[in-house]
């Protein structure tokens, strides 16, 4: 059995992760102001997203410390209620579909399923754990009922990853795999935007993703080629993209978080976006919660990264807040009055070392 780390070592790990987070989010906000000043851009959207992630993360840390099970359950139910009750969060005239058609429904429900699975690992009562996993499965069914095939698939994927997390002894390798999945999907979007996919497979991908979206990606690639260092400026893609300008229902975004960063804030913006995702995985790796909780949250946030690579999910404040909330809850150290209950699987010697050395 591996010895549990002392309080001082645990505090040092969390302080290091928090310091990295402050530096990364501060750099994201600062760079958006620099690129906006260089090209007369509008950094308000980026600043709001940074603030939303920070606020959600802080709220998650507080809630996860006070109520390790209750906080993620409340977050999951809030995500479901938001999806059902606030359909007009979508930009433009498409106000009938919950949270729009651009991936926000899938993102919110995926985060909600991840929160329910995290809560399931936080309780020692088998009946409660089963009920919470049933809630996650119900969220997947709800996504299918709302017509979000992507949301249904990602919710089921998160649930399956959560079930498998109890059998994984070391979180570092698993988190590295999750990071590779996000990088692979993002690389695919860049290949399509750069016309690097062969014509045969490329035509099938274009039809699957829709020609309009692929044209938006290619416009983003063109803007990056013209201004690789600073980009075109935050919030300016809509006015510089020919595809967006000729679309009656355009929201002024390329429907890919990485390509939007590339087009509007250059290569540095892409690096900062990747650093933000890397910081979240780093915080989960160094966090004090059991390995299944960390890996479940990592799976949900990786699913969000995949959705954001193919759509405009990160353009919605609710999604940014939800991502920060889940990350904060999964990295919080419960107060002594609320000790963390280990899952039965973690009593096995191979799962004893739930925190990194």
mmCIF file of C-alpha atoms in Angstrom:
data_model
loop_
_atom_site.group_PDB
_atom_site.id
_atom_site.type_symbol
_atom_site.label_atom_id
_atom_site.label_comp_id
_atom_site.label_asym_id
_atom_site.label_seq_id
_atom_site.Cartn_x
_atom_site.Cartn_y
_atom_site.Cartn_z
ATOM 1 C CA UNK A 1 0.000 0.000 0.000
ATOM 2 C CA UNK A 2 1.441 3.373 -0.972
ATOM 3 C CA UNK A 3 1.624 5.882 1.833
ATOM 4 C CA UNK A 4 -0.714 8.819 1.594
ATOM 5 C CA UNK A 5 1.013 12.159 1.132
ATOM 6 C CA UNK A 6 1.175 14.493 4.094
ATOM 7 C CA UNK A 7 -0.854 17.682 4.380
ATOM 8 C CA UNK A 8 2.130 19.870 3.563
ATOM 9 C CA UNK A 9 2.935 18.008 0.336
ATOM 10 C CA UNK A 10 -0.721 18.058 -0.657
ATOM 11 C CA UNK A 11 -0.917 21.796 -0.018
ATOM 12 C CA UNK A 12 2.227 22.403 -2.070
ATOM 13 C CA UNK A 13 0.774 20.477 -5.006
ATOM 14 C CA UNK A 14 -2.487 22.401 -4.929
ATOM 15 C CA UNK A 15 -0.687 25.729 -4.573
ATOM 16 C CA UNK A 16 1.472 24.943 -7.599
ATOM 17 C CA UNK A 17 -1.582 24.015 -9.678
ATOM 18 C CA UNK A 18 -3.398 27.168 -8.580
ATOM 19 C CA UNK A 19 -0.386 29.318 -9.435
ATOM 20 C CA UNK A 20 -0.213 27.774 -12.905
ATOM 21 C CA UNK A 21 -3.928 28.425 -13.389
ATOM 22 C CA UNK A 22 -3.650 32.078 -12.382
ATOM 23 C CA UNK A 23 -0.710 32.546 -14.751
ATOM 24 C CA UNK A 24 -2.427 30.851 -17.697
ATOM 25 C CA UNK A 25 -5.774 32.626 -17.312
ATOM 26 C CA UNK A 26 -4.001 35.938 -16.772
ATOM 27 C CA UNK A 27 -1.959 35.383 -19.921
ATOM 28 C CA UNK A 28 -5.113 34.573 -21.908
ATOM 29 C CA UNK A 29 -6.746 37.802 -20.782
ATOM 30 C CA UNK A 30 -3.607 39.871 -21.356
ATOM 31 C CA UNK A 31 -2.954 38.486 -24.831
ATOM 32 C CA UNK A 32 -6.522 39.198 -25.917
ATOM 33 C CA UNK A 33 -6.031 42.839 -24.923
ATOM 34 C CA UNK A 34 -2.726 43.019 -26.811
ATOM 35 C CA UNK A 35 -4.152 41.555 -30.019
ATOM 36 C CA UNK A 36 -7.271 43.724 -29.715
ATOM 37 C CA UNK A 37 -5.149 46.844 -29.423
ATOM 38 C CA UNK A 38 -3.059 45.823 -32.435
ATOM 39 C CA UNK A 39 -6.028 45.270 -34.756
ATOM 40 C CA UNK A 40 -8.890 47.213 -33.204
ATOM 41 C CA UNK A 41 -10.513 44.007 -32.006
ATOM 42 C CA UNK A 42 -13.187 43.348 -29.406
ATOM 43 C CA UNK A 43 -11.709 41.378 -26.463
ATOM 44 C CA UNK A 44 -14.877 41.413 -24.349
ATOM 45 C CA UNK A 45 -15.853 37.864 -25.338
ATOM 46 C CA UNK A 46 -12.487 36.420 -24.374
ATOM 47 C CA UNK A 47 -12.383 38.359 -21.114
ATOM 48 C CA UNK A 48 -15.886 37.162 -20.243
ATOM 49 C CA UNK A 49 -14.895 33.560 -20.956
ATOM 50 C CA UNK A 50 -11.794 33.847 -18.748
ATOM 51 C CA UNK A 51 -13.866 35.384 -15.968
ATOM 52 C CA UNK A 52 -16.512 32.654 -16.323
ATOM 53 C CA UNK A 53 -13.945 29.855 -16.048
ATOM 54 C CA UNK A 54 -12.284 31.491 -13.042
ATOM 55 C CA UNK A 55 -15.597 32.098 -11.277
ATOM 56 C CA UNK A 56 -16.802 28.560 -11.962
ATOM 57 C CA UNK A 57 -13.519 27.094 -10.751
ATOM 58 C CA UNK A 58 -13.613 29.106 -7.520
ATOM 59 C CA UNK A 59 -17.235 28.139 -6.893
ATOM 60 C CA UNK A 60 -16.394 24.505 -7.580
ATOM 61 C CA UNK A 61 -13.490 24.526 -5.154
ATOM 62 C CA UNK A 62 -15.699 25.977 -2.426
ATOM 63 C CA UNK A 63 -18.638 23.688 -3.145
ATOM 64 C CA UNK A 64 -16.442 20.613 -3.470
ATOM 65 C CA UNK A 65 -14.802 21.343 -0.118
ATOM 66 C CA UNK A 66 -18.093 21.862 1.734
ATOM 67 C CA UNK A 67 -20.224 19.237 -0.047
ATOM 68 C CA UNK A 68 -18.108 16.734 -2.035
ATOM 69 C CA UNK A 69 -21.201 14.853 -3.194
ATOM 70 C CA UNK A 70 -23.911 17.487 -3.004
ATOM 71 C CA UNK A 71 -22.043 20.106 -5.046
ATOM 72 C CA UNK A 72 -21.554 17.985 -8.203
ATOM 73 C CA UNK A 73 -25.119 16.662 -7.918
ATOM 74 C CA UNK A 74 -26.411 20.238 -7.790
ATOM 75 C CA UNK A 75 -24.217 21.122 -10.777
ATOM 76 C CA UNK A 76 -25.570 18.164 -12.775
ATOM 77 C CA UNK A 77 -29.183 19.060 -12.035
ATOM 78 C CA UNK A 78 -28.500 22.718 -12.840
ATOM 79 C CA UNK A 79 -27.103 21.711 -16.226
ATOM 80 C CA UNK A 80 -30.213 19.684 -17.018
ATOM 81 C CA UNK A 81 -32.501 22.500 -15.865
ATOM 82 C CA UNK A 82 -30.570 25.051 -17.907
ATOM 83 C CA UNK A 83 -30.833 22.937 -21.029
ATOM 84 C CA UNK A 84 -34.570 22.500 -20.645
ATOM 85 C CA UNK A 85 -35.598 25.906 -19.317
ATOM 86 C CA UNK A 86 -33.402 28.462 -21.121
ATOM 87 C CA UNK A 87 -33.604 27.821 -24.876
ATOM 88 C CA UNK A 88 -32.842 31.423 -25.807
ATOM 89 C CA UNK A 89 -29.162 31.256 -24.898
ATOM 90 C CA UNK A 90 -28.460 30.570 -28.573
ATOM 91 C CA UNK A 91 -27.303 33.495 -30.713
ATOM 92 C CA UNK A 92 -29.163 34.529 -33.839
ATOM 93 C CA UNK A 93 -32.649 33.589 -34.948
ATOM 94 C CA UNK A 94 -32.393 29.895 -34.009
ATOM 95 C CA UNK A 95 -34.186 30.242 -30.673
ATOM 96 C CA UNK A 96 -36.323 27.139 -30.741
ATOM 97 C CA UNK A 97 -33.684 24.499 -30.041
ATOM 98 C CA UNK A 98 -32.359 24.294 -26.460
ATOM 99 C CA UNK A 99 -29.024 26.135 -26.302
ATOM 100 C CA UNK A 100 -28.826 26.261 -30.081
ATOM 101 C CA UNK A 101 -27.510 23.836 -32.648
ATOM 102 C CA UNK A 102 -23.813 24.643 -32.320
ATOM 103 C CA UNK A 103 -22.786 22.170 -29.616
ATOM 104 C CA UNK A 104 -23.785 24.007 -26.453
ATOM 105 C CA UNK A 105 -26.503 21.463 -25.657
ATOM 106 C CA UNK A 106 -24.009 18.623 -26.009
ATOM 107 C CA UNK A 107 -21.426 20.497 -23.945
ATOM 108 C CA UNK A 108 -23.729 21.362 -21.033
ATOM 109 C CA UNK A 109 -25.217 17.873 -20.845
ATOM 110 C CA UNK A 110 -21.774 16.259 -21.086
ATOM 111 C CA UNK A 111 -20.543 18.357 -18.173
ATOM 112 C CA UNK A 112 -23.711 17.490 -16.254
ATOM 113 C CA UNK A 113 -23.146 13.768 -16.839
ATOM 114 C CA UNK A 114 -19.539 14.157 -15.715
ATOM 115 C CA UNK A 115 -20.627 15.916 -12.531
ATOM 116 C CA UNK A 116 -23.135 13.145 -11.745
ATOM 117 C CA UNK A 117 -20.435 10.494 -12.244
ATOM 118 C CA UNK A 118 -18.001 12.426 -10.029
ATOM 119 C CA UNK A 119 -20.656 12.567 -7.315
ATOM 120 C CA UNK A 120 -21.172 8.811 -7.676
ATOM 121 C CA UNK A 121 -17.495 8.171 -6.929
ATOM 122 C CA UNK A 122 -17.684 10.526 -3.942
ATOM 123 C CA UNK A 123 -20.240 8.519 -1.992
ATOM 124 C CA UNK A 124 -19.728 5.226 -0.154
ATOM 125 C CA UNK A 125 -23.375 4.155 -0.383
ATOM 126 C CA UNK A 126 -23.924 1.677 -3.236
ATOM 127 C CA UNK A 127 -27.581 2.645 -3.681
ATOM 128 C CA UNK A 128 -26.718 6.332 -3.992
ATOM 129 C CA UNK A 129 -23.862 5.577 -6.371
ATOM 130 C CA UNK A 130 -26.175 3.513 -8.559
ATOM 131 C CA UNK A 131 -28.799 6.285 -8.556
ATOM 132 C CA UNK A 132 -26.246 8.897 -9.588
ATOM 133 C CA UNK A 133 -24.956 6.753 -12.438
ATOM 134 C CA UNK A 134 -28.555 6.224 -13.467
ATOM 135 C CA UNK A 135 -28.872 10.026 -13.497
ATOM 136 C CA UNK A 136 -25.872 10.233 -15.849
ATOM 137 C CA UNK A 137 -27.489 7.651 -18.117
ATOM 138 C CA UNK A 138 -30.732 9.629 -18.013
ATOM 139 C CA UNK A 139 -28.829 12.736 -19.103
ATOM 140 C CA UNK A 140 -27.544 10.807 -22.121
ATOM 141 C CA UNK A 141 -31.102 9.760 -22.956
ATOM 142 C CA UNK A 142 -32.226 13.374 -22.594
ATOM 143 C CA UNK A 143 -29.540 14.469 -25.051
ATOM 144 C CA UNK A 144 -30.856 11.962 -27.577
ATOM 145 C CA UNK A 145 -34.437 13.094 -26.968
ATOM 146 C CA UNK A 146 -33.410 16.700 -27.658
ATOM 147 C CA UNK A 147 -31.840 15.647 -30.943
ATOM 148 C CA UNK A 148 -28.229 16.050 -29.819
ATOM 149 C CA UNK A 149 -26.574 12.902 -31.141
ATOM 150 C CA UNK A 150 -23.178 14.259 -30.180
ATOM 151 C CA UNK A 151 -24.356 14.929 -26.632
ATOM 152 C CA UNK A 152 -25.787 11.426 -26.314
ATOM 153 C CA UNK A 153 -22.533 9.860 -27.513
ATOM 154 C CA UNK A 154 -20.301 11.997 -25.283
ATOM 155 C CA UNK A 155 -22.478 11.465 -22.197
ATOM 156 C CA UNK A 156 -22.341 7.681 -22.681
ATOM 157 C CA UNK A 157 -18.579 7.911 -23.274
ATOM 158 C CA UNK A 158 -18.103 9.837 -20.028
ATOM 159 C CA UNK A 159 -20.188 7.286 -18.111
ATOM 160 C CA UNK A 160 -18.178 4.380 -19.532
ATOM 161 C CA UNK A 161 -14.885 6.129 -18.801
ATOM 162 C CA UNK A 162 -16.057 6.772 -15.246
ATOM 163 C CA UNK A 163 -16.897 3.110 -14.735
ATOM 164 C CA UNK A 164 -13.479 2.127 -16.078
ATOM 165 C CA UNK A 165 -11.715 4.708 -13.905
ATOM 166 C CA UNK A 166 -12.089 2.516 -10.836
ATOM 167 C CA UNK A 167 -9.751 -0.026 -12.445
ATOM 168 C CA UNK A 168 -6.990 2.434 -13.346
ATOM 169 C CA UNK A 169 -4.206 2.573 -10.736
ATOM 170 C CA UNK A 170 -2.347 5.674 -11.957
ATOM 171 C CA UNK A 171 -4.066 8.792 -13.175
ATOM 172 C CA UNK A 172 -1.087 10.323 -14.974
ATOM 173 C CA UNK A 173 -1.068 7.897 -17.894
ATOM 174 C CA UNK A 174 -4.834 8.071 -18.311
ATOM 175 C CA UNK A 175 -4.814 11.877 -18.307
ATOM 176 C CA UNK A 176 -2.049 11.822 -20.925
ATOM 177 C CA UNK A 177 -4.256 9.617 -23.111
ATOM 178 C CA UNK A 178 -7.145 12.063 -22.717
ATOM 179 C CA UNK A 179 -4.865 14.931 -23.717
ATOM 180 C CA UNK A 180 -3.806 12.951 -26.802
ATOM 181 C CA UNK A 181 -7.445 12.449 -27.813
ATOM 182 C CA UNK A 182 -8.116 16.193 -27.649
ATOM 183 C CA UNK A 183 -4.926 16.898 -29.614
ATOM 184 C CA UNK A 184 -5.837 14.329 -32.259
ATOM 185 C CA UNK A 185 -9.291 15.786 -32.898
ATOM 186 C CA UNK A 186 -7.905 19.321 -32.974
ATOM 187 C CA UNK A 187 -5.238 18.203 -35.416
ATOM 188 C CA UNK A 188 -7.951 16.761 -37.653
ATOM 189 C CA UNK A 189 -9.758 20.105 -37.795
ATOM 190 C CA UNK A 190 -6.494 21.844 -38.710
ATOM 191 C CA UNK A 191 -5.811 19.287 -41.442
ATOM 192 C CA UNK A 192 -9.239 19.887 -42.941
ATOM 193 C CA UNK A 193 -8.809 23.664 -42.703
ATOM 194 C CA UNK A 194 -5.396 23.478 -44.389
ATOM 195 C CA UNK A 195 -6.736 21.187 -47.149
ATOM 196 C CA UNK A 196 -4.206 18.562 -46.091
ATOM 197 C CA UNK A 197 -6.716 15.696 -46.216
ATOM 198 C CA UNK A 198 -6.624 13.715 -49.513
ATOM 199 C CA UNK A 199 -9.454 14.458 -51.921
ATOM 200 C CA UNK A 200 -11.249 11.124 -51.444
ATOM 201 C CA UNK A 201 -11.440 11.082 -47.646
ATOM 202 C CA UNK A 202 -11.532 14.875 -47.683
ATOM 203 C CA UNK A 203 -14.783 14.904 -49.628
ATOM 204 C CA UNK A 204 -16.397 12.492 -47.165
ATOM 205 C CA UNK A 205 -15.206 14.583 -44.221
ATOM 206 C CA UNK A 206 -16.488 17.744 -45.874
ATOM 207 C CA UNK A 207 -19.947 16.268 -46.350
ATOM 208 C CA UNK A 208 -20.004 14.911 -42.819
ATOM 209 C CA UNK A 209 -18.987 18.217 -41.260
ATOM 210 C CA UNK A 210 -21.084 20.209 -43.793
ATOM 211 C CA UNK A 211 -19.436 22.316 -46.521
ATOM 212 C CA UNK A 212 -20.386 25.546 -44.747
ATOM 213 C CA UNK A 213 -18.423 24.644 -41.635
ATOM 214 C CA UNK A 214 -15.418 23.502 -43.642
ATOM 215 C CA UNK A 215 -15.469 26.803 -45.557
ATOM 216 C CA UNK A 216 -15.462 28.662 -42.239
ATOM 217 C CA UNK A 217 -12.455 26.643 -41.100
ATOM 218 C CA UNK A 218 -10.612 27.395 -44.305
ATOM 219 C CA UNK A 219 -11.325 31.107 -43.869
ATOM 220 C CA UNK A 220 -9.840 30.877 -40.370
ATOM 221 C CA UNK A 221 -6.749 29.181 -41.804
ATOM 222 C CA UNK A 222 -6.394 31.966 -44.365
ATOM 223 C CA UNK A 223 -6.570 34.625 -41.642
ATOM 224 C CA UNK A 224 -3.921 32.772 -39.662
ATOM 225 C CA UNK A 225 -1.656 32.663 -42.713
ATOM 226 C CA UNK A 226 -2.055 36.413 -43.158
ATOM 227 C CA UNK A 227 -1.376 37.283 -39.490
ATOM 228 C CA UNK A 228 0.368 34.326 -37.820
ATOM 229 C CA UNK A 229 1.758 36.304 -34.900
ATOM 230 C CA UNK A 230 -1.132 38.459 -33.667
ATOM 231 C CA UNK A 231 -4.091 37.171 -35.648
ATOM 232 C CA UNK A 232 -6.821 39.406 -37.020
ATOM 233 C CA UNK A 233 -7.972 40.594 -33.602
ATOM 234 C CA UNK A 234 -10.565 39.192 -31.162
ATOM 235 C CA UNK A 235 -14.122 39.288 -32.442
ATOM 236 C CA UNK A 236 -13.185 40.143 -36.031
ATOM 237 C CA UNK A 237 -13.604 36.802 -37.743
ATOM 238 C CA UNK A 238 -17.190 37.523 -38.773
ATOM 239 C CA UNK A 239 -16.307 40.675 -40.667
ATOM 240 C CA UNK A 240 -13.220 39.209 -42.364
ATOM 241 C CA UNK A 241 -14.601 35.814 -43.363
ATOM 242 C CA UNK A 242 -16.229 35.754 -46.790
ATOM 243 C CA UNK A 243 -18.204 32.634 -45.870
ATOM 244 C CA UNK A 244 -19.550 34.213 -42.709
ATOM 245 C CA UNK A 245 -20.397 37.480 -44.480
ATOM 246 C CA UNK A 246 -22.491 35.691 -47.119
ATOM 247 C CA UNK A 247 -24.397 33.536 -44.617
ATOM 248 C CA UNK A 248 -27.796 34.746 -43.443
ATOM 249 C CA UNK A 249 -27.575 32.797 -40.171
ATOM 250 C CA UNK A 250 -23.905 33.383 -39.369
ATOM 251 C CA UNK A 251 -22.889 34.020 -35.767
ATOM 252 C CA UNK A 252 -19.499 35.416 -36.816
ATOM 253 C CA UNK A 253 -17.497 32.425 -35.569
ATOM 254 C CA UNK A 254 -15.636 29.625 -37.357
ATOM 255 C CA UNK A 255 -17.207 26.898 -35.177
ATOM 256 C CA UNK A 256 -13.912 25.618 -33.850
ATOM 257 C CA UNK A 257 -12.308 26.997 -30.696
ATOM 258 C CA UNK A 258 -8.732 26.328 -31.821
ATOM 259 C CA UNK A 259 -9.259 27.794 -35.286
ATOM 260 C CA UNK A 260 -11.017 30.835 -33.844
ATOM 261 C CA UNK A 261 -8.055 31.430 -31.551
ATOM 262 C CA UNK A 262 -5.685 30.965 -34.472
ATOM 263 C CA UNK A 263 -7.568 33.359 -36.749
ATOM 264 C CA UNK A 264 -8.157 36.067 -34.149
ATOM 265 C CA UNK A 265 -5.139 35.776 -31.805
ATOM 266 C CA UNK A 266 -2.484 33.978 -33.828
ATOM 267 C CA UNK A 267 -0.267 31.100 -32.837
ATOM 268 C CA UNK A 268 0.217 32.478 -29.336
ATOM 269 C CA UNK A 269 -3.535 32.399 -28.812
ATOM 270 C CA UNK A 270 -3.620 28.712 -29.780
ATOM 271 C CA UNK A 271 -0.765 27.949 -27.397
ATOM 272 C CA UNK A 272 -2.593 29.718 -24.574
ATOM 273 C CA UNK A 273 -5.796 27.807 -25.280
ATOM 274 C CA UNK A 274 -3.860 24.535 -25.173
ATOM 275 C CA UNK A 275 -2.156 25.693 -21.978
ATOM 276 C CA UNK A 276 -5.539 26.319 -20.351
ATOM 277 C CA UNK A 277 -6.644 22.762 -21.116
ATOM 278 C CA UNK A 278 -3.283 21.436 -19.993
ATOM 279 C CA UNK A 279 -3.591 23.341 -16.717
ATOM 280 C CA UNK A 280 -6.948 21.694 -15.982
ATOM 281 C CA UNK A 281 -5.481 18.227 -16.552
ATOM 282 C CA UNK A 282 -2.454 19.170 -14.456
ATOM 283 C CA UNK A 283 -4.717 20.304 -11.615
ATOM 284 C CA UNK A 284 -6.607 17.006 -11.790
ATOM 285 C CA UNK A 285 -3.320 15.096 -11.739
ATOM 286 C CA UNK A 286 -2.061 16.978 -8.691
ATOM 287 C CA UNK A 287 -5.436 17.182 -6.964
ATOM 288 C CA UNK A 288 -6.298 15.462 -3.654
ATOM 289 C CA UNK A 289 -9.462 13.673 -4.817
ATOM 290 C CA UNK A 290 -9.425 9.926 -5.567
ATOM 291 C CA UNK A 291 -8.269 8.816 -8.991
ATOM 292 C CA UNK A 292 -11.762 7.854 -10.280
ATOM 293 C CA UNK A 293 -13.053 11.365 -9.545
ATOM 294 C CA UNK A 294 -10.111 13.009 -11.293
ATOM 295 C CA UNK A 295 -10.346 10.753 -14.341
ATOM 296 C CA UNK A 296 -14.112 11.164 -14.617
ATOM 297 C CA UNK A 297 -13.769 14.939 -14.631
ATOM 298 C CA UNK A 298 -10.889 14.647 -17.093
ATOM 299 C CA UNK A 299 -13.003 12.529 -19.431
ATOM 300 C CA UNK A 300 -15.880 15.029 -19.335
ATOM 301 C CA UNK A 301 -13.573 17.982 -19.966
ATOM 302 C CA UNK A 302 -11.852 16.121 -22.808
ATOM 303 C CA UNK A 303 -15.255 15.452 -24.354
ATOM 304 C CA UNK A 304 -15.927 19.181 -24.050
ATOM 305 C CA UNK A 305 -12.623 19.902 -25.806
ATOM 306 C CA UNK A 306 -13.640 17.596 -28.658
ATOM 307 C CA UNK A 307 -17.032 19.295 -28.959
ATOM 308 C CA UNK A 308 -15.357 22.724 -28.899
ATOM 309 C CA UNK A 309 -12.911 21.671 -31.612
ATOM 310 C CA UNK A 310 -15.853 20.986 -33.931
ATOM 311 C CA UNK A 311 -18.282 23.721 -32.877
ATOM 312 C CA UNK A 312 -18.777 26.984 -31.036
ATOM 313 C CA UNK A 313 -19.620 25.548 -27.596
ATOM 314 C CA UNK A 314 -17.059 27.754 -25.818
ATOM 315 C CA UNK A 315 -18.852 30.843 -27.121
ATOM 316 C CA UNK A 316 -21.541 30.246 -24.467
ATOM 317 C CA UNK A 317 -20.872 31.578 -20.983
ATOM 318 C CA UNK A 318 -22.840 28.720 -19.420
ATOM 319 C CA UNK A 319 -20.394 26.219 -20.907
ATOM 320 C CA UNK A 320 -17.340 28.108 -19.631
ATOM 321 C CA UNK A 321 -18.829 28.358 -16.149
ATOM 322 C CA UNK A 322 -19.731 24.671 -16.195
ATOM 323 C CA UNK A 323 -16.234 23.631 -17.230
ATOM 324 C CA UNK A 324 -14.672 25.663 -14.437
ATOM 325 C CA UNK A 325 -17.232 24.362 -11.937
ATOM 326 C CA UNK A 326 -16.536 20.718 -12.766
ATOM 327 C CA UNK A 327 -12.768 21.229 -12.660
ATOM 328 C CA UNK A 328 -12.993 23.053 -9.326
ATOM 329 C CA UNK A 329 -15.233 20.428 -7.766
ATOM 330 C CA UNK A 330 -12.943 17.607 -8.878
ATOM 331 C CA UNK A 331 -9.818 19.297 -7.471
ATOM 332 C CA UNK A 332 -11.271 20.520 -4.153
ATOM 333 C CA UNK A 333 -10.081 19.055 -0.869
ATOM 334 C CA UNK A 334 -13.126 18.211 1.286
ATOM 335 C CA UNK A 335 -13.196 19.769 4.742
ATOM 336 C CA UNK A 336 -12.497 17.437 7.685
ATOM 337 C CA UNK A 337 -16.212 17.331 8.480
ATOM 338 C CA UNK A 338 -16.803 15.816 5.008
ATOM 339 C CA UNK A 339 -14.160 13.137 4.490
ATOM 340 C CA UNK A 340 -13.850 11.631 1.045
ATOM 341 C CA UNK A 341 -15.267 8.113 0.848
ATOM 342 C CA UNK A 342 -13.154 5.752 -1.161
ATOM 343 C CA UNK A 343 -14.867 3.528 -3.661
ATOM 344 C CA UNK A 344 -14.651 -0.216 -3.086
ATOM 345 C CA UNK A 345 -12.399 -0.603 -6.127
ATOM 346 C CA UNK A 346 -9.807 1.711 -4.603
ATOM 347 C CA UNK A 347 -9.306 -0.552 -1.586
ATOM 348 C CA UNK A 348 -7.367 -2.868 -3.893
ATOM 349 C CA UNK A 349 -3.593 -2.404 -3.496
ATOM 350 C CA UNK A 350 -3.109 -1.421 -7.120
ATOM 351 C CA UNK A 351 -5.477 1.532 -6.634
ATOM 352 C CA UNK A 352 -4.135 2.653 -3.272
ATOM 353 C CA UNK A 353 -1.890 5.407 -4.630
ATOM 354 C CA UNK A 354 -4.637 7.731 -5.744
ATOM 355 C CA UNK A 355 -2.466 10.824 -5.540
ATOM 356 C CA UNK A 356 0.730 11.280 -7.535
ATOM 357 C CA UNK A 357 4.021 10.972 -5.758
#
